[in-house]
CSV table of C-alpha atoms in Angstrom, one decimal:
chain,number,residue,atom,x,y,z
A,156,MET,CA,-26.5,-4.0,127.1
A,157,GLU,CA,-23.6,-4.4,124.7
A,158,GLU,CA,-22.7,-1.5,122.3
A,159,ILE,CA,-24.7,-1.3,118.9
A,160,ILE,CA,-22.1,-2.1,116.0
A,161,LEU,CA,-23.8,-1.5,112.9
A,162,GLY,CA,-21.3,-2.9,110.0
A,163,VAL,CA,-22.4,-4.2,106.2
A,164,ASN,CA,-20.1,-6.1,103.9
A,165,VAL,CA,-17.6,-4.7,101.0
A,166,PRO,CA,-19.5,-4.7,97.2
A,167,GLY,CA,-19.0,-8.1,95.4
A,168,GLY,CA,-17.1,-7.0,92.6
A,169,THR,CA,-14.7,-4.8,94.3
A,170,ASN,CA,-11.2,-5.2,93.2
A,171,LEU,CA,-8.0,-3.9,94.5
A,172,GLY,CA,-8.4,-0.8,92.8
A,173,GLY,CA,-11.9,0.1,94.1
A,174,LEU,CA,-11.1,-0.8,97.9
A,175,ASP,CA,-10.5,2.3,99.3
A,176,ALA,CA,-13.5,4.2,97.5
A,177,ALA,CA,-15.8,1.3,98.5
A,178,LEU,CA,-14.8,1.9,102.5
A,179,ALA,CA,-15.1,5.3,102.0
A,180,GLN,CA,-18.3,5.2,100.9
A,181,ILE,CA,-19.0,2.9,103.5
A,182,ALA,CA,-17.4,4.9,106.1
A,183,LYS,CA,-19.8,8.4,104.7
A,184,ASP,CA,-22.5,6.5,105.6
A,185,GLY,CA,-21.9,5.9,109.2
A,186,TRP,CA,-21.5,2.4,109.4
A,187,GLN,CA,-18.7,1.0,111.7
A,188,ALA,CA,-17.8,-2.0,110.5
A,189,ALA,CA,-17.1,-3.9,107.2
A,190,GLU,CA,-16.9,-7.4,106.2
A,191,LEU,CA,-14.1,-8.0,103.3
A,192,ASN,CA,-14.9,-11.3,100.8
A,193,LEU,CA,-11.5,-12.6,101.1
A,194,ASP,CA,-11.4,-13.5,97.0
A,195,THR,CA,-12.9,-9.6,96.8
A,196,CYS,CA,-8.7,-8.6,96.4
A,197,PRO,CA,-6.5,-11.5,95.0
A,198,LEU,CA,-5.7,-12.2,98.6
A,199,LEU,CA,-4.8,-15.7,97.3
A,200,LEU,CA,-3.5,-17.1,94.3
A,201,GLY,CA,-3.9,-20.6,94.6
A,202,GLY,CA,-4.3,-20.8,98.1
A,203,TYR,CA,-0.9,-18.7,98.7
A,204,ILE,CA,-0.8,-16.0,100.6
A,205,GLN,CA,0.1,-13.1,98.2
A,206,GLN,CA,1.9,-10.3,100.8
A,207,PRO,CA,1.7,-7.3,98.3
A,208,VAL,CA,-1.6,-7.3,97.8
A,209,VAL,CA,-1.9,-8.1,101.6
A,210,ASP,CA,0.1,-4.9,102.5
A,211,CYS,CA,-1.7,-2.8,99.8
A,212,VAL,CA,-5.2,-4.1,101.8
A,213,ARG,CA,-3.9,-3.0,105.5
A,214,GLU,CA,-2.8,0.6,104.0
A,215,VAL,CA,-5.9,0.9,103.3
A,216,PHE,CA,-7.9,-0.4,105.9
A,217,ALA,CA,-5.8,2.3,107.9
A,218,ARG,CA,-7.4,4.8,106.5
A,219,TYR,CA,-11.1,4.7,107.6
A,220,PRO,CA,-11.8,4.0,111.2
A,221,LEU,CA,-13.9,0.8,111.0
A,222,HIS,CA,-13.7,-2.7,112.1
A,223,TYR,CA,-12.7,-5.5,109.6
A,224,THR,CA,-14.3,-8.6,109.8
A,225,ALA,CA,-14.0,-11.3,106.8
A,226,HIS,CA,-15.8,-13.8,104.9
A,227,ALA,CA,-14.4,-17.0,103.0
A,228,SER,CA,-14.1,-17.0,99.2
A,229,TYR,CA,-18.0,-18.6,98.1
A,230,GLY,CA,-15.7,-21.1,96.2
A,231,LEU,CA,-14.1,-22.9,99.2
A,232,ASP,CA,-15.5,-26.4,99.6
A,233,LEU,CA,-14.4,-28.0,102.6
A,234,ARG,CA,-16.1,-31.2,101.6
A,235,SER,CA,-14.2,-31.3,97.8
A,236,GLY,CA,-12.1,-34.1,96.5
A,237,GLU,CA,-9.4,-31.6,96.2
A,238,ALA,CA,-8.9,-31.2,100.1
A,239,ALA,CA,-5.1,-30.0,100.0
A,240,MET,CA,-6.5,-26.6,97.9
A,241,HIS,CA,-9.3,-26.2,100.3
A,242,ARG,CA,-7.7,-27.0,103.3
A,243,ARG,CA,-4.3,-24.4,102.1
A,244,VAL,CA,-7.1,-21.8,101.1
A,245,LEU,CA,-9.0,-22.1,104.4
A,246,LEU,CA,-5.9,-21.8,107.0
A,247,ASN,CA,-4.2,-18.9,105.1
A,248,SER,CA,-7.1,-17.2,104.6
A,249,ILE,CA,-7.1,-17.6,108.6
A,250,GLU,CA,-3.4,-16.2,108.1
A,251,VAL,CA,-4.9,-13.5,106.0
A,252,CYS,CA,-6.8,-12.6,108.4
A,253,ALA,CA,-4.3,-12.3,111.8
A,254,MET,CA,-2.0,-10.6,109.0
A,255,LEU,CA,-4.8,-7.7,108.3
A,256,GLY,CA,-5.8,-7.3,111.8
A,257,ILE,CA,-9.6,-9.4,111.4
A,258,ASP,CA,-10.5,-10.7,114.3
A,259,ARG,CA,-13.8,-12.8,113.1
A,260,PHE,CA,-13.9,-15.2,109.9
A,261,ASN,CA,-16.5,-16.3,108.3
A,262,CYS,CA,-17.3,-19.7,106.4
A,263,HIS,CA,-20.4,-21.4,105.2
A,264,TYR,CA,-21.7,-24.5,106.9
A,265,GLU,CA,-23.1,-25.5,103.1
A,266,ALA,CA,-25.0,-29.0,102.6
A,267,PHE,CA,-25.2,-32.1,104.8
A,268,SER,CA,-23.6,-34.9,102.3
A,269,HIS,CA,-24.5,-38.2,103.8
A,270,ASP,CA,-20.5,-39.0,102.7
A,271,ARG,CA,-19.1,-40.4,106.2
A,272,ARG,CA,-15.9,-39.1,104.6
A,273,ALA,CA,-16.9,-35.8,103.3
A,274,GLU,CA,-18.9,-35.0,106.6
A,275,ALA,CA,-15.5,-36.3,108.9
A,276,GLN,CA,-12.9,-34.2,105.9
A,277,TYR,CA,-15.2,-30.9,106.5
A,278,ARG,CA,-14.8,-31.6,110.4
A,279,SER,CA,-11.0,-32.5,110.5
A,280,LEU,CA,-10.7,-29.2,108.3
A,281,ILE,CA,-12.5,-27.3,110.4
A,282,LEU,CA,-11.0,-28.3,113.5
A,283,GLN,CA,-8.0,-27.7,112.2
A,284,ALA,CA,-9.1,-24.0,110.9
A,285,ALA,CA,-9.9,-23.5,114.4
A,286,ASP,CA,-6.7,-24.1,116.1
A,287,LEU,CA,-4.9,-22.0,113.9
A,288,ALA,CA,-7.4,-19.4,114.5
A,289,GLY,CA,-7.5,-19.6,118.2
A,290,GLU,CA,-3.8,-19.1,117.6
A,291,ARG,CA,-3.8,-15.9,115.6
A,292,GLY,CA,-6.2,-14.5,117.2
A,293,VAL,CA,-9.3,-14.9,115.5
A,294,ARG,CA,-12.6,-16.3,115.5
A,295,LEU,CA,-14.1,-18.9,112.9
A,296,ASN,CA,-17.6,-18.9,112.7
A,297,VAL,CA,-19.8,-21.4,110.6
A,298,GLU,CA,-22.6,-19.9,108.7
A,299,ASN,CA,-26.6,-21.7,108.4
A,300,VAL,CA,-27.3,-21.7,104.7
A,301,GLU,CA,-30.7,-21.4,102.6
A,302,ILE,CA,-30.1,-24.8,101.3
A,303,ASP,CA,-30.3,-26.9,104.3
A,304,ASP,CA,-31.7,-27.1,108.3
A,305,TYR,CA,-30.3,-24.9,110.3
A,306,ARG,CA,-30.0,-27.6,112.9
A,307,TYR,CA,-27.3,-29.0,110.7
A,308,ALA,CA,-25.0,-25.9,111.2
A,309,LEU,CA,-26.1,-25.7,114.8
A,310,ASP,CA,-25.3,-29.5,115.8
A,311,PHE,CA,-22.2,-29.2,113.8
A,312,VAL,CA,-20.8,-26.3,115.9
A,313,SER,CA,-21.6,-27.5,119.3
A,314,GLY,CA,-20.8,-30.9,118.4
A,315,LEU,CA,-17.3,-29.3,118.4
A,316,GLY,CA,-17.3,-27.6,121.2
A,317,HIS,CA,-14.1,-25.4,120.6
A,318,GLU,CA,-13.4,-22.4,122.1
A,319,SER,CA,-12.5,-20.9,118.9
A,320,CYS,CA,-15.1,-22.0,116.5
A,321,ALA,CA,-18.9,-20.4,116.8
A,322,MET,CA,-21.8,-19.8,114.5
A,323,THR,CA,-22.5,-17.2,112.2
A,324,LEU,CA,-26.1,-16.7,111.8
A,325,ASP,CA,-27.8,-15.5,108.8
A,326,LEU,CA,-31.2,-14.3,109.1
A,327,GLY,CA,-32.4,-14.0,105.8
A,328,HIS,CA,-30.9,-17.6,105.1
A,329,LEU,CA,-32.9,-18.4,108.1
A,330,TRP,CA,-36.1,-17.0,106.7
A,331,ILE,CA,-35.7,-19.4,103.8
A,332,ALA,CA,-35.0,-22.5,105.1
A,333,ALA,CA,-37.7,-22.3,107.9
A,334,ASN,CA,-40.3,-21.4,104.9
A,335,ARG,CA,-38.6,-24.3,102.9
A,336,PHE,CA,-38.2,-27.2,105.6
A,337,GLY,CA,-41.4,-26.5,107.7
A,338,PHE,CA,-39.2,-25.1,111.1
A,339,ASP,CA,-40.3,-22.3,113.7
A,340,TYR,CA,-37.7,-19.3,112.6
A,341,VAL,CA,-38.8,-17.4,116.2
A,342,GLN,CA,-37.2,-20.5,117.2
A,343,ALA,CA,-34.4,-21.7,115.7
A,344,VAL,CA,-33.3,-18.1,116.4
A,345,ARG,CA,-33.4,-19.2,120.3
A,346,ASP,CA,-32.2,-22.6,119.8
A,347,CYS,CA,-29.1,-21.0,118.0
A,348,ALA,CA,-28.3,-17.6,119.7
A,349,PRO,CA,-25.8,-19.3,122.8
A,350,TRP,CA,-24.0,-20.2,119.7
A,351,VAL,CA,-24.3,-17.2,117.8
A,352,ARG,CA,-20.7,-14.8,118.0
A,353,HIS,CA,-21.9,-12.8,114.2
A,354,VAL,CA,-25.0,-12.0,112.8
A,355,HIS,CA,-25.7,-11.2,108.5
A,356,ILE,CA,-28.6,-9.1,108.9
A,357,ASN,CA,-30.2,-9.4,105.4
A,358,ASP,CA,-34.1,-9.8,103.7
A,359,ASN,CA,-35.7,-11.4,100.9
A,360,HIS,CA,-39.3,-12.9,101.1
A,361,GLY,CA,-39.2,-16.5,102.2
A,362,ILE,CA,-39.4,-18.2,98.7
A,363,PHE,CA,-36.8,-21.1,97.9
A,364,GLU,CA,-35.4,-21.3,94.3
A,365,PRO,CA,-34.8,-24.0,93.2
A,366,MET,CA,-32.2,-23.6,90.8
A,367,ARG,CA,-29.8,-23.0,93.1
A,368,LEU,CA,-29.0,-26.5,93.5
A,369,GLU,CA,-30.1,-28.0,90.0
A,370,ASN,CA,-27.9,-25.4,88.1
A,371,LYS,CA,-26.0,-23.2,90.5
A,372,ALA,CA,-23.7,-22.1,87.9
A,373,LEU,CA,-26.9,-21.0,86.0
A,374,TYR,CA,-28.5,-19.4,89.0
A,375,ASP,CA,-25.3,-16.9,89.4
A,376,THR,CA,-26.0,-15.3,86.1
A,377,LEU,CA,-29.5,-14.3,86.6
A,378,GLY,CA,-30.1,-10.3,87.1
A,379,LYS,CA,-30.1,-9.1,90.0
A,380,GLY,CA,-33.4,-7.0,88.5
A,381,THR,CA,-35.2,-10.4,87.7
A,382,ARG,CA,-34.7,-12.2,91.5
A,383,PHE,CA,-35.3,-8.6,92.9
A,384,THR,CA,-38.9,-8.6,91.1
A,385,PHE,CA,-40.0,-11.7,91.4
A,386,SER,CA,-38.2,-12.1,95.1
A,387,ARG,CA,-36.3,-15.2,93.1
A,388,GLY,CA,-34.1,-17.1,96.4
A,389,ASP,CA,-31.4,-15.7,98.2
A,390,ILE,CA,-32.0,-12.2,97.3
A,391,HIS,CA,-29.7,-10.0,99.7
A,392,ILE,CA,-31.8,-7.2,99.7
A,393,PRO,CA,-31.6,-4.0,102.7
A,394,PRO,CA,-33.7,-5.5,105.8
A,395,PHE,CA,-36.7,-4.7,106.8
A,396,TRP,CA,-37.3,-4.6,102.7
A,397,GLY,CA,-38.6,-8.2,102.5
A,398,SER,CA,-41.0,-10.6,105.4
A,399,ALA,CA,-38.4,-11.9,107.4
A,400,PRO,CA,-39.6,-11.5,111.1
A,401,LEU,CA,-35.8,-9.4,111.6
A,402,ALA,CA,-37.3,-7.2,114.9
A,403,ARG,CA,-38.3,-10.5,116.2
A,404,ALA,CA,-34.7,-11.6,116.0
A,405,PHE,CA,-33.2,-8.6,117.0
A,406,GLN,CA,-34.8,-8.8,120.8
A,407,ILE,CA,-33.9,-12.0,121.1
A,408,LEU,CA,-30.6,-12.4,120.4
A,409,ILE,CA,-29.9,-9.0,122.6
A,410,GLN,CA,-31.9,-11.3,125.4
A,411,ALA,CA,-29.1,-14.0,125.1
A,412,GLY,CA,-26.2,-11.0,125.1
A,413,TYR,CA,-25.4,-11.3,121.3
A,414,PRO,CA,-21.9,-9.8,121.9
A,415,GLY,CA,-21.0,-9.4,118.6
A,416,ILE,CA,-21.3,-7.4,115.7
A,417,TRP,CA,-24.7,-6.3,113.5
A,418,MET,CA,-23.6,-7.3,109.8
A,419,CYS,CA,-25.9,-6.2,107.6
A,420,GLU,CA,-25.4,-8.5,104.4
A,421,TYR,CA,-27.3,-7.0,101.5
A,422,TYR,CA,-26.2,-5.6,97.8
A,423,SER,CA,-25.4,-2.2,99.0
A,424,HIS,CA,-23.9,-0.9,96.0
A,425,LEU,CA,-27.4,-1.6,94.3
A,426,PHE,CA,-29.2,0.4,97.1
A,427,HIS,CA,-26.1,3.7,97.1
A,428,PRO,CA,-28.5,6.8,97.4
A,429,LEU,CA,-30.3,4.9,100.5
A,430,ASN,CA,-27.7,3.3,102.7
A,431,SER,CA,-27.9,5.3,105.0
A,432,GLN,CA,-31.6,5.1,105.7
A,433,VAL,CA,-31.4,1.4,106.1
A,434,ARG,CA,-28.4,1.7,108.6
A,435,LEU,CA,-30.7,3.9,110.6
A,436,ARG,CA,-33.6,1.9,110.2
A,437,VAL,CA,-31.7,-1.1,111.3
A,438,ARG,CA,-30.6,1.0,114.3
A,439,GLN,CA,-33.9,2.2,115.3
A,440,GLU,CA,-34.6,-1.5,115.4
A,441,LEU,CA,-32.4,-2.7,117.3
A,442,GLU,CA,-32.8,0.2,120.1
A,443,GLN,CA,-36.3,-1.1,120.0
A,444,ALA,CA,-35.5,-4.2,120.4
A,445,GLU,CA,-33.1,-3.3,123.9
A,446,GLY,CA,-35.8,-1.4,125.0
A,447,ARG,CA,-38.6,-4.0,124.6
A,448,CYS,CA,-35.7,-6.7,126.7
A,449,ALA,CA,-35.1,-4.3,129.2
A,450,HIS,CA,-39.0,-3.3,129.4
A,451,GLU,CA,-39.6,-7.5,130.1
A,452,SER,CA,-36.8,-7.4,132.6
A,453,LEU,CA,-38.1,-5.1,135.2
A,454,GLN,CA,-41.4,-7.3,134.7
A,455,PRO,CA,-42.2,-9.3,138.2
């Protein structure tokens, strides 16, 4: 069995001045890894690398015994008409990862487009990024999202066939999509497992929020309290606080030999007094899944 390495995302809203305190809390809560969204700190301005910020972040990273992974800016849109800007952000994000010693970089697949030019542009940019990632010792992972069927992201990654590009499986996104599009969640995890090199673990109640597509700007302003109370959309609550069958997903991924970090991606700053409990629960569930896998392997 692979060693269980548990991580959590650096809270959204953390700025450069607050990064040290955020990582100190993550380490204090017992996590072994942390994922930084690259637009948390002004590492890129206009898509260009800001070396003083990189140096500052590297210095802060070195203070804590954590494994670091990265997430692309949520504004990255590789199907955008502003291809030059988004290409610069994408490629320089990978450069920043290499400078910071980050070996895993995650970006969203987002919604499949029936515009052939947009899809060709997406594929071309991911290929360029995967080539650069391979040169820099970084793995590029493409993540499924809740607004589309997981098979679009899976087919894209498997069809690309690039050794430096794999899949991030977001188990919370998958649960919403399964309920929205009517596919089997467990079978979807099985389908994706051979391509998965990074995992995001979060929970929800499988309810899709139409505003996510109808008015994204307004959706993003909804208060977390309201969204939690009514379980509106992709709420990123702690694992095992919603209804996603996460334990079954864990077992499938372990059986497939998943080699990566188990990254819990939830609004951890809103659950601050309970984060150690969340981590312990996830570790317990992973250990139980390992035990079930070991037991099944001994059966005739």
